[in-house]
Short mmCIF file of C-alpha atoms in Angstrom, two decimals:
data_model
loop_
_atom_site.label_atom_id
_atom_site.label_comp_id
_atom_site.label_asym_id
_atom_site.label_seq_id
_atom_site.Cartn_x
_atom_site.Cartn_y
_atom_site.Cartn_z
CA MET E 609 65.83 -14.87 -45.60
CA ARG E 610 65.08 -14.32 -49.19
CA GLY E 611 61.33 -13.44 -48.99
CA LEU E 612 62.05 -11.08 -45.94
CA ALA E 613 64.80 -9.62 -47.70
CA GLY E 614 62.09 -8.53 -50.39
CA SER E 615 59.43 -7.15 -47.79
CA LEU E 616 60.89 -6.04 -45.04
CA ASN E 617 62.04 -2.91 -45.97
CA PHE E 618 59.02 -2.34 -48.19
CA TRP E 619 57.11 -2.29 -45.41
CA LEU E 620 59.76 -0.38 -42.95
CA LEU E 621 59.47 2.36 -45.82
CA VAL E 622 55.58 2.37 -45.81
CA VAL E 623 55.33 2.85 -42.48
CA TYR E 624 57.99 5.56 -42.15
CA PHE E 625 56.37 7.83 -44.96
CA LEU E 626 52.77 7.26 -43.96
CA GLY E 627 54.05 8.93 -40.47
CA PHE E 628 55.44 11.54 -42.09
CA GLY E 629 52.63 12.15 -44.10
CA LEU E 630 50.68 12.28 -41.31
CA PHE E 631 52.88 15.24 -40.12
CA PHE E 632 52.97 17.06 -42.89
CA ALA E 633 49.36 16.92 -43.72
CA GLY E 634 47.73 17.40 -40.20
CA MET E 635 49.43 20.28 -39.47
CA PRO E 636 47.49 23.21 -40.18
CA LYS E 637 48.75 26.43 -42.40
CA TYR E 638 50.99 28.55 -40.46
CA ILE E 639 54.47 30.76 -40.39
CA ASP E 640 55.29 31.89 -44.08
CA ASP E 641 52.12 30.08 -45.34
CA TYR E 642 50.23 33.28 -44.54
CA TRP E 643 52.89 35.61 -45.42
CA HIS E 644 52.33 34.20 -48.82
CA ILE E 645 48.07 34.51 -48.96
CA GLN E 646 47.61 37.94 -47.05
CA GLU E 647 46.79 39.49 -50.30
CA LEU E 648 44.18 36.60 -50.73
CA ARG E 649 42.01 37.36 -47.67
CA PRO E 650 39.49 38.66 -49.47
CA TRP E 651 38.51 35.67 -51.96
CA PHE E 652 38.41 33.25 -48.42
CA GLU E 653 36.16 35.53 -47.37
CA SER E 654 33.97 35.67 -50.36
CA GLN E 655 33.33 31.82 -49.82
CA GLY E 656 32.41 32.53 -45.92
CA LEU E 657 35.84 31.12 -44.83
CA GLY E 658 37.07 32.62 -41.98
CA SER E 659 40.02 30.36 -41.72
CA PRO E 660 42.07 30.37 -44.97
CA GLU E 661 42.94 25.98 -44.51
CA GLY E 662 41.29 25.54 -47.97
CA GLY E 663 39.37 27.47 -50.57
CA ASN E 664 37.35 26.15 -53.35
CA ILE E 665 38.61 27.23 -57.35
CA LEU E 666 35.49 25.31 -58.99
CA THR E 667 33.23 27.83 -57.27
CA ALA E 668 35.37 30.88 -57.02
CA GLY E 669 37.38 30.65 -59.65
CA VAL E 670 41.37 31.33 -59.77
CA PRO E 671 42.06 34.37 -58.08
CA TRP E 672 44.92 35.39 -60.18
CA LYS E 673 44.86 39.55 -59.57
CA GLU E 674 45.71 38.55 -55.83
CA ILE E 675 48.14 35.97 -56.74
CA LEU E 676 49.87 38.81 -59.01
CA SER E 677 49.88 41.05 -56.02
CA THR E 678 51.20 38.22 -53.74
CA TRP E 679 54.25 37.88 -56.24
CA GLU E 680 55.33 41.30 -56.37
CA TRP E 681 55.33 41.74 -53.05
CA ARG E 682 57.40 39.10 -52.56
CA TYR E 683 59.86 39.93 -55.07
CA GLN E 684 60.49 43.06 -53.62
CA TYR E 685 60.48 42.18 -49.94
CA ASP E 686 61.86 38.52 -49.98
CA ASN E 687 62.55 36.30 -53.18
CA LEU E 688 61.21 35.61 -56.52
CA ARG E 689 62.08 31.27 -55.91
CA LEU E 690 59.95 29.19 -58.14
CA THR E 691 58.40 27.51 -55.26
CA THR E 692 57.49 31.27 -53.83
CA MET E 693 55.48 31.51 -56.95
CA LEU E 694 54.32 28.02 -57.56
CA VAL E 695 53.15 27.49 -53.86
CA VAL E 696 50.34 30.37 -53.61
CA PHE E 697 48.40 27.83 -55.60
CA PHE E 698 48.63 25.10 -53.21
CA LEU E 699 47.94 27.44 -50.67
CA ILE E 700 44.36 28.34 -51.82
CA LEU E 701 43.38 24.60 -51.83
CA PRO E 702 43.23 22.32 -48.63
CA LYS E 703 46.45 22.04 -47.02
CA TRP E 704 47.04 17.96 -47.64
CA VAL E 705 46.77 18.51 -51.29
CA GLY E 706 50.52 20.58 -51.36
CA SER E 707 51.61 18.44 -48.35
CA LEU E 708 51.00 15.29 -50.06
CA LEU E 709 52.75 16.24 -53.14
CA SER E 710 55.55 17.45 -51.00
CA LEU E 711 55.60 14.08 -49.08
CA GLY E 712 55.79 12.14 -52.91
CA PHE E 713 59.04 14.49 -53.73
CA TRP E 714 60.67 13.46 -50.22
CA VAL E 715 59.41 9.88 -50.99
CA TYR E 716 61.44 9.85 -54.31
CA ALA E 717 64.29 11.90 -52.71
CA VAL E 718 65.16 9.17 -49.97
CA ILE E 719 64.72 6.22 -52.01
CA ARG E 720 66.71 7.16 -55.48
CA GLY E 721 69.16 9.27 -52.93
CA LEU E 722 69.98 5.67 -51.73
CA ARG E 723 70.13 4.35 -54.80
CA LEU E 724 72.68 6.81 -56.17
CA ALA E 725 75.08 5.24 -53.27
CA GLY E 726 74.69 1.99 -54.42
CA VAL E 727 72.35 0.82 -51.34
CA GLU E 728 69.92 -1.56 -52.81
CA VAL E 729 66.50 -0.29 -51.23
CA LEU E 730 64.44 -3.18 -51.08
CA ARG E 731 67.35 -5.54 -49.50
CA SER E 732 69.91 -3.72 -47.91
CA PRO E 733 70.03 -3.63 -44.13
CA LEU E 734 71.49 -0.23 -44.22
CA VAL E 735 67.75 1.14 -44.88
CA PRO E 736 66.53 1.03 -41.61
CA TRP E 737 69.31 3.13 -40.63
CA ALA E 738 69.25 5.60 -43.01
CA LEU E 739 65.57 5.88 -42.15
CA VAL E 740 67.06 6.66 -38.58
CA ALA E 741 69.38 8.53 -39.70
CA TYR E 742 67.15 11.05 -41.63
CA TYR E 743 64.67 11.28 -39.03
CA VAL E 744 67.06 12.16 -36.38
CA LEU E 745 69.42 14.48 -38.88
CA MET E 746 66.72 16.80 -41.10
CA PRO E 747 65.45 19.63 -39.06
CA TRP E 748 61.76 18.74 -39.30
CA SER E 749 60.96 20.87 -36.32
CA VAL E 750 62.19 24.16 -38.17
CA CYS E 751 58.59 24.94 -39.64
CA MET E 752 58.69 21.59 -41.74
CA GLY E 753 54.77 21.21 -41.21
CA SER E 754 54.29 24.55 -43.26
CA VAL E 755 53.41 24.24 -46.85
CA THR E 756 55.40 27.07 -48.08
CA TYR E 757 58.69 25.30 -46.11
CA GLN E 758 57.43 21.72 -47.40
CA PHE E 759 57.53 23.35 -51.05
CA SER E 760 60.91 24.87 -50.37
CA TYR E 761 62.58 21.94 -49.15
CA LEU E 762 60.89 18.44 -49.71
CA VAL E 763 60.13 19.40 -53.67
CA ALA E 764 63.73 20.86 -53.99
CA SER E 765 65.27 17.24 -52.67
CA GLY E 766 63.11 15.71 -54.97
CA LEU E 767 64.26 18.14 -57.92
CA SER E 768 68.07 17.64 -56.68
CA VAL E 769 68.34 14.06 -56.60
CA TRP E 770 66.09 13.77 -60.08
CA LEU E 771 68.69 15.72 -61.84
CA LEU E 772 71.95 14.10 -60.62
CA SER E 773 70.26 10.65 -61.66
CA ARG E 774 69.20 12.09 -65.03
CA ILE E 775 73.03 13.52 -65.71
CA LEU E 776 74.16 9.88 -64.63
CA ARG E 777 71.83 8.12 -66.92
CA SER E 778 73.41 10.48 -70.21
CA GLY E 779 70.37 10.40 -71.96
CA LYS E 780 70.92 11.07 -76.06
CA GLY E 781 68.86 13.14 -78.57
CA ASN E 782 67.87 17.09 -78.17
CA TRP E 783 64.84 16.71 -76.13
CA TRP E 784 66.83 14.76 -73.76
CA THR E 785 69.18 17.66 -73.74
CA ALA E 786 66.49 20.10 -73.47
CA GLY E 787 64.96 18.44 -70.29
CA THR E 788 68.32 18.15 -68.72
CA VAL E 789 69.06 22.00 -69.13
CA LEU E 790 65.29 22.41 -68.05
CA LEU E 791 65.65 20.56 -65.00
CA GLY E 792 68.41 22.29 -64.17
CA PHE E 793 67.04 25.56 -64.61
CA VAL E 794 64.14 25.00 -62.32
CA THR E 795 65.70 22.95 -59.54
CA GLY E 796 68.14 26.24 -59.16
CA TRP E 797 65.68 28.64 -59.33
CA TRP E 798 63.28 26.56 -57.04
CA HIS E 799 65.98 27.15 -53.49
CA GLU E 800 69.61 28.96 -54.05
CA GLY E 801 70.16 26.65 -50.72
CA PHE E 802 70.11 23.63 -53.58
CA GLY E 803 71.36 25.24 -56.66
CA LEU E 804 74.63 26.55 -55.08
CA PRO E 805 75.70 22.98 -53.49
CA LEU E 806 74.86 21.32 -56.55
CA CYS E 807 76.45 23.30 -58.77
CA CYS E 808 79.50 22.40 -57.28
CA GLY E 809 78.40 18.77 -56.98
CA VAL E 810 77.70 18.93 -60.96
CA ILE E 811 81.38 20.45 -61.58
CA VAL E 812 82.94 17.20 -59.98
CA ILE E 813 81.39 14.95 -62.16
CA VAL E 814 81.95 17.28 -65.31
CA MET E 815 86.02 16.86 -64.03
CA LEU E 816 85.61 13.02 -63.50
CA ARG E 817 83.59 11.27 -65.94
CA LYS E 818 83.96 11.97 -69.75
CA GLU E 819 80.98 9.48 -70.66
CA ASN E 820 78.59 11.97 -68.20
CA ARG E 821 80.55 15.22 -68.95
CA GLU E 822 77.93 16.68 -72.05
CA ALA E 823 74.81 16.10 -69.56
CA ALA E 824 76.39 17.64 -66.61
CA ILE E 825 77.23 20.66 -68.66
CA PHE E 826 74.16 21.31 -70.12
CA ALA E 827 72.73 20.49 -66.29
CA LEU E 828 75.40 23.29 -65.02
CA ALA E 829 74.51 25.45 -67.27
CA GLY E 830 70.43 25.68 -66.18
CA LEU E 831 71.75 25.16 -62.85
CA VAL E 832 73.62 28.69 -63.01
CA ALA E 833 70.74 30.26 -64.87
CA GLY E 834 68.39 29.34 -62.41
CA THR E 835 70.34 30.15 -59.14
CA LEU E 836 71.45 33.28 -60.31
CA LEU E 837 68.04 34.66 -61.65
CA ASN E 838 66.74 33.82 -57.94
CA VAL E 839 69.75 35.42 -56.02
CA LEU E 840 69.50 38.72 -57.90
CA SER E 841 66.03 39.36 -57.10
CA PRO E 842 65.48 42.68 -55.01
CA GLY E 843 64.32 40.72 -51.85
CA LEU E 844 67.05 38.16 -51.58
CA LEU E 845 69.83 41.31 -52.32
CA GLY E 846 68.19 43.25 -49.43
CA ARG E 847 68.07 40.39 -47.22
CA GLY E 848 71.66 39.83 -47.90
CA GLU E 849 72.58 42.97 -47.39
CA ALA E 850 70.98 43.32 -44.13
CA GLN E 851 72.39 39.99 -42.62
CA LEU E 852 75.92 40.43 -44.00
CA PRO E 853 77.19 41.58 -40.56
CA ARG E 854 76.16 38.34 -39.31
CA MET E 855 77.87 36.22 -41.62
CA LEU E 856 81.19 35.91 -39.71
CA LEU E 857 82.81 32.49 -39.21
CA ASN E 858 83.52 32.00 -35.56
CA TRP E 859 84.23 29.16 -32.84
CA GLY E 860 80.89 28.83 -31.91
CA THR E 861 79.39 28.54 -35.17
CA MET E 862 81.97 25.69 -36.21
CA GLN E 863 81.09 23.72 -32.82
CA GLY E 864 77.32 23.76 -33.69
CA LEU E 865 77.97 22.78 -37.32
CA MET E 866 80.24 20.00 -36.51
CA TRP E 867 77.39 18.13 -34.06
CA GLN E 868 74.79 19.62 -36.50
CA GLU E 869 76.10 17.76 -39.31
CA TRP E 870 77.44 14.73 -37.32
CA MET E 871 76.57 12.41 -40.32
CA PHE E 872 78.98 13.89 -42.80
CA TRP E 873 81.97 13.55 -40.34
CA VAL E 874 81.18 10.21 -40.37
CA GLY E 875 81.18 9.73 -43.84
CA LEU E 876 84.66 11.24 -44.00
CA VAL E 877 86.16 9.11 -41.20
CA LEU E 878 84.81 6.10 -43.32
CA LEU E 879 86.18 7.81 -46.69
CA VAL E 880 89.76 7.71 -44.84
CA VAL E 881 89.82 4.47 -43.92
CA GLY E 882 88.56 3.31 -47.34
CA LEU E 883 91.29 5.40 -48.99
CA THR E 884 94.05 3.39 -46.89
CA SER E 885 93.57 0.31 -48.46
CA ARG E 886 94.89 -0.15 -52.03
CA LYS E 887 91.97 -2.90 -52.37
CA TRP E 888 89.37 -0.94 -51.92
CA ARG E 889 90.71 2.04 -54.06
CA VAL E 890 90.67 -0.19 -56.77
CA ARG E 891 87.42 -1.63 -56.02
CA ASN E 892 85.62 1.58 -55.63
CA LYS E 893 87.52 3.61 -58.75
CA GLY E 894 84.67 4.12 -60.64
CA LYS E 895 81.81 5.12 -58.52
CA LEU E 896 81.54 8.64 -58.78
CA TRP E 897 78.85 9.30 -55.64
CA ILE E 898 81.90 8.90 -53.79
CA TRP E 899 83.40 12.33 -54.68
CA TYR E 900 80.30 14.26 -55.95
CA MET E 901 77.94 13.75 -52.46
CA PRO E 902 80.21 15.05 -50.20
CA MET E 903 81.36 18.32 -52.45
CA ILE E 904 77.52 18.49 -52.31
CA CYS E 905 77.87 18.59 -48.77
CA LEU E 906 80.94 20.91 -48.01
CA SER E 907 79.13 23.75 -50.35
CA SER E 908 76.03 23.26 -48.21
CA MET E 909 77.86 23.63 -45.17
CA ALA E 910 79.66 26.59 -46.18
CA LEU E 911 76.16 28.35 -46.74
CA LEU E 912 74.90 27.36 -43.17
CA VAL E 913 78.14 29.11 -42.03
CA LEU E 914 78.22 32.24 -43.88
CA ILE E 915 74.11 32.53 -43.72
CA PRO E 916 73.00 32.17 -39.98
CA GLN E 917 69.60 31.29 -40.59
CA GLY E 918 69.39 28.24 -38.94
CA ALA E 919 69.48 24.43 -39.47
CA ARG E 920 67.44 24.54 -42.42
CA VAL E 921 70.21 26.22 -44.41
CA GLY E 922 72.35 22.84 -44.48
CA TRP E 923 69.24 20.74 -45.69
CA ALA E 924 71.22 19.73 -48.88
CA CYS E 925 74.20 18.73 -46.66
CA ALA E 926 72.21 16.55 -43.83
CA LEU E 927 70.23 15.31 -47.49
CA PHE E 928 72.93 14.16 -49.49
CA SER E 929 75.17 13.05 -46.23
CA VAL E 930 73.07 10.06 -45.51
CA PRO E 931 73.39 7.83 -48.47
CA TRP E 932 77.19 9.07 -48.53
CA SER E 933 78.11 7.67 -45.53
CA LEU E 934 76.22 4.52 -45.36
CA GLY E 935 77.08 3.53 -48.93
CA LEU E 936 80.23 4.34 -48.24
CA LEU E 937 79.90 1.56 -44.81
CA GLY E 938 78.21 -0.84 -47.79
CA THR E 939 81.55 -0.32 -49.36
CA LEU E 940 83.67 -1.42 -46.65
CA ILE E 941 81.82 -3.94 -45.19
CA ARG E 942 79.76 -5.29 -47.72
CA ARG E 943 78.59 -8.52 -47.05
CA ALA E 944 77.49 -7.39 -43.90
CA THR E 945 75.38 -4.93 -45.41
CA ALA E 946 74.21 -6.97 -48.54
CA ARG E 947 71.52 -8.99 -47.46
CA TYR E 948 69.44 -9.49 -44.22
CA ASN E 949 69.89 -12.41 -41.53
CA PRO E 950 67.63 -12.85 -38.60
CA VAL E 951 70.18 -10.54 -36.54
CA ARG E 952 69.96 -7.46 -39.03
CA ALA E 953 66.49 -8.18 -39.31
CA ILE E 954 65.43 -7.78 -35.69
CA ALA E 955 68.09 -5.03 -35.36
CA GLY E 956 66.69 -3.08 -38.10
CA VAL E 957 62.72 -3.42 -37.00
CA ALA E 958 64.33 -2.59 -33.24
CA VAL E 959 66.03 1.05 -34.28
CA CYS E 960 62.81 1.74 -36.24
CA LEU E 961 60.47 1.27 -33.66
CA PRO E 962 61.41 4.66 -31.60
CA VAL E 963 61.16 6.38 -34.90
CA TYR E 964 57.47 5.44 -35.51
CA ALA E 965 56.79 6.16 -32.21
CA GLY E 966 57.71 9.66 -32.48
CA LEU E 967 56.40 9.70 -35.59
CA ALA E 968 52.54 8.57 -34.29
CA LEU E 969 53.13 11.03 -31.60
CA THR E 970 54.37 13.90 -33.66
CA GLY E 971 51.10 12.97 -36.00
CA ALA E 972 48.82 13.40 -33.39
CA GLU E 973 50.03 16.71 -31.65
CA SER E 974 49.79 17.82 -35.56
CA LEU E 975 46.20 17.41 -35.25
CA ARG E 976 46.11 18.80 -31.60
CA LEU E 977 47.58 21.74 -33.26
CA ARG E 978 45.45 22.25 -35.77
CA GLY E 979 42.47 22.71 -33.57
CA VAL E 980 44.48 25.15 -31.45
CA HIS E 981 45.24 27.02 -33.89
CA ALA E 982 41.94 27.38 -35.63
CA GLN E 983 40.30 28.57 -32.20
CA LEU E 984 43.35 31.41 -31.93
CA VAL E 985 42.34 32.50 -35.75
CA LYS E 986 38.80 32.63 -34.67
CA ASP E 987 40.12 34.54 -31.56
CA ALA E 988 41.77 36.76 -33.19
CA GLN E 989 39.14 38.10 -36.14
CA GLU E 990 36.73 38.10 -33.32
CA HIS E 991 39.15 40.47 -31.09
CA PRO E 992 40.88 42.93 -33.56
CA ASP E 993 42.58 44.98 -30.93
CA GLU E 994 43.91 42.39 -28.95
CA SER E 995 46.99 40.30 -29.22
CA GLY E 996 47.42 37.25 -26.79
CA PHE E 997 44.87 34.57 -26.53
CA PHE E 998 44.64 32.32 -23.87
CA GLY E 999 44.52 28.66 -25.25
CA ASP E 1000 45.80 24.66 -24.72
CA TYR E 1001 49.76 25.80 -25.24
CA LYS E 1002 51.97 23.01 -24.67
CA TYR E 1003 55.79 23.58 -24.41
CA ILE E 1004 57.84 21.44 -26.33
CA ARG E 1005 59.47 20.06 -22.67
CA ASP E 1006 55.76 18.54 -22.51
CA LEU E 1007 56.20 16.24 -25.38
CA SER E 1008 57.75 13.05 -25.75
CA PRO E 1009 61.52 13.47 -26.61
CA LEU E 1010 60.83 10.95 -29.26
CA MET E 1011 59.43 13.45 -31.18
CA LEU E 1012 62.73 15.60 -31.38
CA LYS E 1013 61.28 18.93 -30.75
CA MET E 1014 58.22 18.34 -34.01
CA PRO E 1015 56.09 19.07 -34.42
CA GLN E 1016 57.20 22.79 -34.03
CA GLU E 1017 59.54 24.46 -31.74
CA SER E 1018 57.51 27.60 -30.26
CA PHE E 1019 54.55 27.05 -32.58
CA TYR E 1020 52.73 29.54 -30.16
CA THR E 1021 55.09 32.47 -30.35
CA SER E 1022 57.44 32.14 -33.84
CA GLY E 1023 54.84 29.89 -35.54
CA THR E 1024 52.59 32.62 -35.13
CA ARG E 1025 54.35 35.15 -36.76
CA PHE E 1026 52.61 36.16 -39.90
CA LEU E 1027 49.14 35.31 -38.36
CA SER E 1028 48.79 39.20 -37.60
CA HIS E 1029 49.89 40.08 -41.24
CA TYR E 1030 46.81 37.96 -42.45
CA ILE E 1031 44.31 39.16 -40.42
CA ARG E 1032 45.03 42.73 -40.09
CA ASP E 1033 46.87 43.13 -43.37
CA PHE E 1034 50.18 44.31 -41.86
CA ARG E 1035 53.02 45.56 -44.17
CA THR E 1036 55.53 45.27 -41.15
CA ALA E 1037 56.69 42.33 -38.61
CA ASP E 1038 54.88 44.56 -36.27
CA MET E 1039 56.45 42.63 -32.65
CA THR E 1040 54.10 44.10 -30.34
CA MET E 1041 50.76 43.30 -31.99
CA ARG E 1042 51.85 39.80 -33.27
CA ILE E 1043 49.12 37.28 -32.35
CA TYR E 1044 50.03 34.74 -30.10
CA CYS E 1045 49.27 31.82 -27.59
CA ILE E 1046 49.06 32.52 -23.71
CA PRO E 1047 49.39 28.90 -21.54
CA ARG E 1048 45.80 28.01 -20.21
CA GLU E 1049 47.28 27.29 -16.93
CA LEU E 1050 48.43 31.10 -16.68
CA GLU E 1051 44.58 32.58 -17.11
CA TYR E 1052 43.71 33.11 -13.51
CA VAL E 1053 47.06 33.61 -11.76
CA THR E 1054 47.90 36.36 -9.25
CA ALA E 1055 50.81 37.24 -7.46
CA GLU E 1056 50.93 34.49 -5.11
CA SER E 1057 50.05 31.63 -7.67
CA GLY E 1058 52.19 28.71 -8.15
CA GLU E 1059 55.56 28.46 -6.61
CA PRO E 1060 58.75 31.18 -6.91
CA VAL E 1061 61.94 30.48 -8.93
CA PRO E 1062 64.81 31.36 -7.57
CA GLY E 1063 67.08 34.11 -8.77
CA GLU E 1064 66.49 37.62 -9.87
CA GLY E 1065 64.22 37.40 -12.74
CA GLY E 1066 60.90 37.49 -10.05
CA PHE E 1067 59.28 34.74 -11.71
CA ARG E 1068 57.19 32.15 -10.37
CA ARG E 1069 55.80 29.02 -12.32
CA ILE E 1070 52.91 26.67 -12.34
CA GLY E 1071 54.26 23.11 -13.50
CA ASN E 1072 56.75 24.61 -16.38
CA LYS E 1073 55.03 27.50 -17.07
CA TYR E 1074 56.84 30.40 -15.97
CA PHE E 1075 55.40 33.90 -15.15
CA ALA E 1076 56.33 37.71 -13.88
CA PRO E 1077 55.34 40.98 -13.34
CA CYS E 1078 55.13 42.76 -16.36
CA PRO E 1079 57.42 45.57 -17.11
CA ASP E 1080 56.84 49.14 -17.66
CA ASP E 1081 58.53 48.99 -21.29
CA MET E 1082 56.95 45.67 -22.36
CA GLU E 1083 53.77 45.15 -24.59
CA GLY E 1084 53.08 42.22 -26.82
CA LEU E 1085 55.06 39.76 -27.92
CA VAL E 1086 58.76 40.46 -28.01
CA PRO E 1087 61.86 38.23 -28.45
CA GLY E 1088 64.58 38.32 -25.50
CA LYS E 1089 67.35 36.74 -23.70
CA ILE E 1090 67.20 35.21 -20.52
CA TYR E 1091 70.07 34.22 -17.97
CA LEU E 1092 69.03 30.43 -16.59
CA ASP E 1093 71.07 28.35 -14.02
CA PHE E 1094 70.61 24.48 -14.25
CA GLY E 1095 72.64 24.08 -11.31
CA LYS E 1096 76.23 24.96 -12.65
CA GLY E 1097 75.88 28.74 -12.96
CA TYR E 1098 74.15 31.05 -15.22
CA THR E 1099 74.32 30.88 -19.06
CA SER E 1100 71.93 32.62 -21.73
CA CYS E 1101 69.39 31.53 -23.78
CA TYR E 1102 67.01 32.95 -26.23
CA CYS E 1103 63.47 33.04 -25.10
CA PHE E 1104 59.83 34.66 -26.41
CA VAL E 1105 58.47 37.03 -23.87
CA GLY E 1106 54.69 37.53 -23.91
CA GLU E 1107 52.16 40.21 -21.56
CA PHE E 1108 48.45 39.14 -20.49
CA LYS E 1109 46.39 39.97 -18.54
CA SER E 1110 45.00 37.85 -15.54
CA LYS E 1111 41.37 37.13 -15.23
CA GLY E 1112 42.57 36.45 -11.39
CA ASP E 1113 43.56 39.67 -10.41
CA GLY E 1114 43.44 42.16 -13.52
CA LYS E 1115 46.86 42.60 -13.47
CA THR E 1116 49.40 42.12 -16.46
CA TYR E 1117 52.23 40.02 -16.24
CA ILE E 1118 54.74 38.33 -18.98
CA PHE E 1119 55.06 34.51 -19.58
CA MET E 1120 58.58 33.38 -20.99
CA GLU E 1121 59.10 30.36 -23.38
CA PRO E 1122 63.19 29.84 -23.35
CA THR E 1123 64.78 28.35 -26.17
CA LEU E 1124 67.10 25.39 -25.31
CA GLY E 1125 68.73 22.24 -26.99
CA TRP E 1126 66.84 18.82 -26.96
CA TYR E 1127 68.99 17.34 -24.37
CA VAL E 1128 68.43 20.35 -22.07
CA THR E 1129 64.95 20.73 -23.04
CA TYR E 1130 63.93 17.04 -21.98
CA PHE E 1131 66.70 16.38 -19.59
CA LYS E 1132 67.81 19.13 -17.38
CA ASN E 1133 65.87 21.11 -14.84
CA ILE E 1134 65.86 25.03 -14.16
CA LYS E 1135 67.18 26.05 -10.88
CA ARG E 1136 67.29 29.92 -11.14
CA LEU E 1137 66.07 32.39 -13.46
CA GLY E 1138 68.04 36.12 -13.95
CA ARG E 1139 66.70 38.70 -15.49
CA ILE E 1140 65.06 39.14 -19.05
CA TYR E 1141 67.14 41.64 -21.30
CA LEU E 1142 64.81 42.62 -24.41
CA PRO E 1143 65.62 44.38 -27.67
CA GLU E 1144 65.84 47.45 -26.36
CA ASP E 1145 67.89 46.76 -23.42
#
């Protein structure tokens, strides 16, 4: 198995990252990408580009005035993250440039992160299981096809792992020290969701490892300075103040947290098992990653509880819980995880095959979305007084469960959030004029189309597309809450509700897209639909 041990993991990694590269680069610019470039619309139009998928800086030059205006706008109303400033330069280029750069940082984060936890990346049978864990655990469906989000989370992942690697190498000299401080500053400034947890992890290194203490202190100084620069911006402070009432620890939050970050709890169980053995404690006494990685995870998890902005807030926890847990497993069953044999090789390939299938399907859907989104942009520009446009709309349920709700849940609704800002130069999040896509199946509906859905909501359905007469006080696209029944009584869930005029009878209807969990999305059928509660309700 010696030859296999040196090549199997290499090819597993190559196919894995090629699949992610197709997803990252294949998706169009969307969500926050449009918020960042709304000031740059004249620059794109000067080149005859209706869709801002990529301009030519060689002929049109760099739009410095518009970039500075974008920075000022983001500083006042969002944040002053370093990623926010730098990503603008990549948003004026073809999307694949920024996406493939982000992919490079993600490749480094995965490979070097596993090595930090003592996993031999080219030989260990743990590697395919790590690839599966990263695929399942990371919140890829939360806008990770966007260049802005890729810069925020994938590049930050690579910077975080790079900083830890640099601390543990502990080079000497003034230039090395200056580089460590600078890298810490850049990492902290890049994204506070990484800067704060890393501060806690580096403090553990300061406390436990004398030979790495000096490097850790310098890195910590840079991290603190960069993180403070970020969190003290007016935009971020204002957002935090507005969200303060929601920052409440409750049992519902904890239940979601325990499921979402399940890999951390697996690692915690493995750590407890190891600590019960004196032989294990002696053998692993000098392995610092056993202690600083869980501190990073716990700190990130605390942010996830306090800041209810979705799974991406806990990205650092998910990122480090994978190498930590698998590294611990390797210390407990060393012989079985050190080298391949035929059974382990077959098992490794087998667990990766569903992941590869999911990535292939995700890549294909990403390319399809690129075409649908380009048509949506064109329609919106040609009809500036309209918001809803018919298109080849697919619910997540239309796709394979292997895709794990990728490339983007609610792409045609929440994913178009800032498209209106770009096309119409809005300075406010005007919900009623938000551009959105309407399922093509509903284009010619009448009051008798499809089949009625039991319940008080008055809905009918064609396939899994739900529509109903439009309420008098409803306009445009709005978020709401709906009560639905899968056969065991009503339960509530969030949804998007969009208004449209049928070409079949000229009447106005609404369509409804529910936001459901993965299992419910694919494996449960809606039996009844209750009424929709809109924001003013």
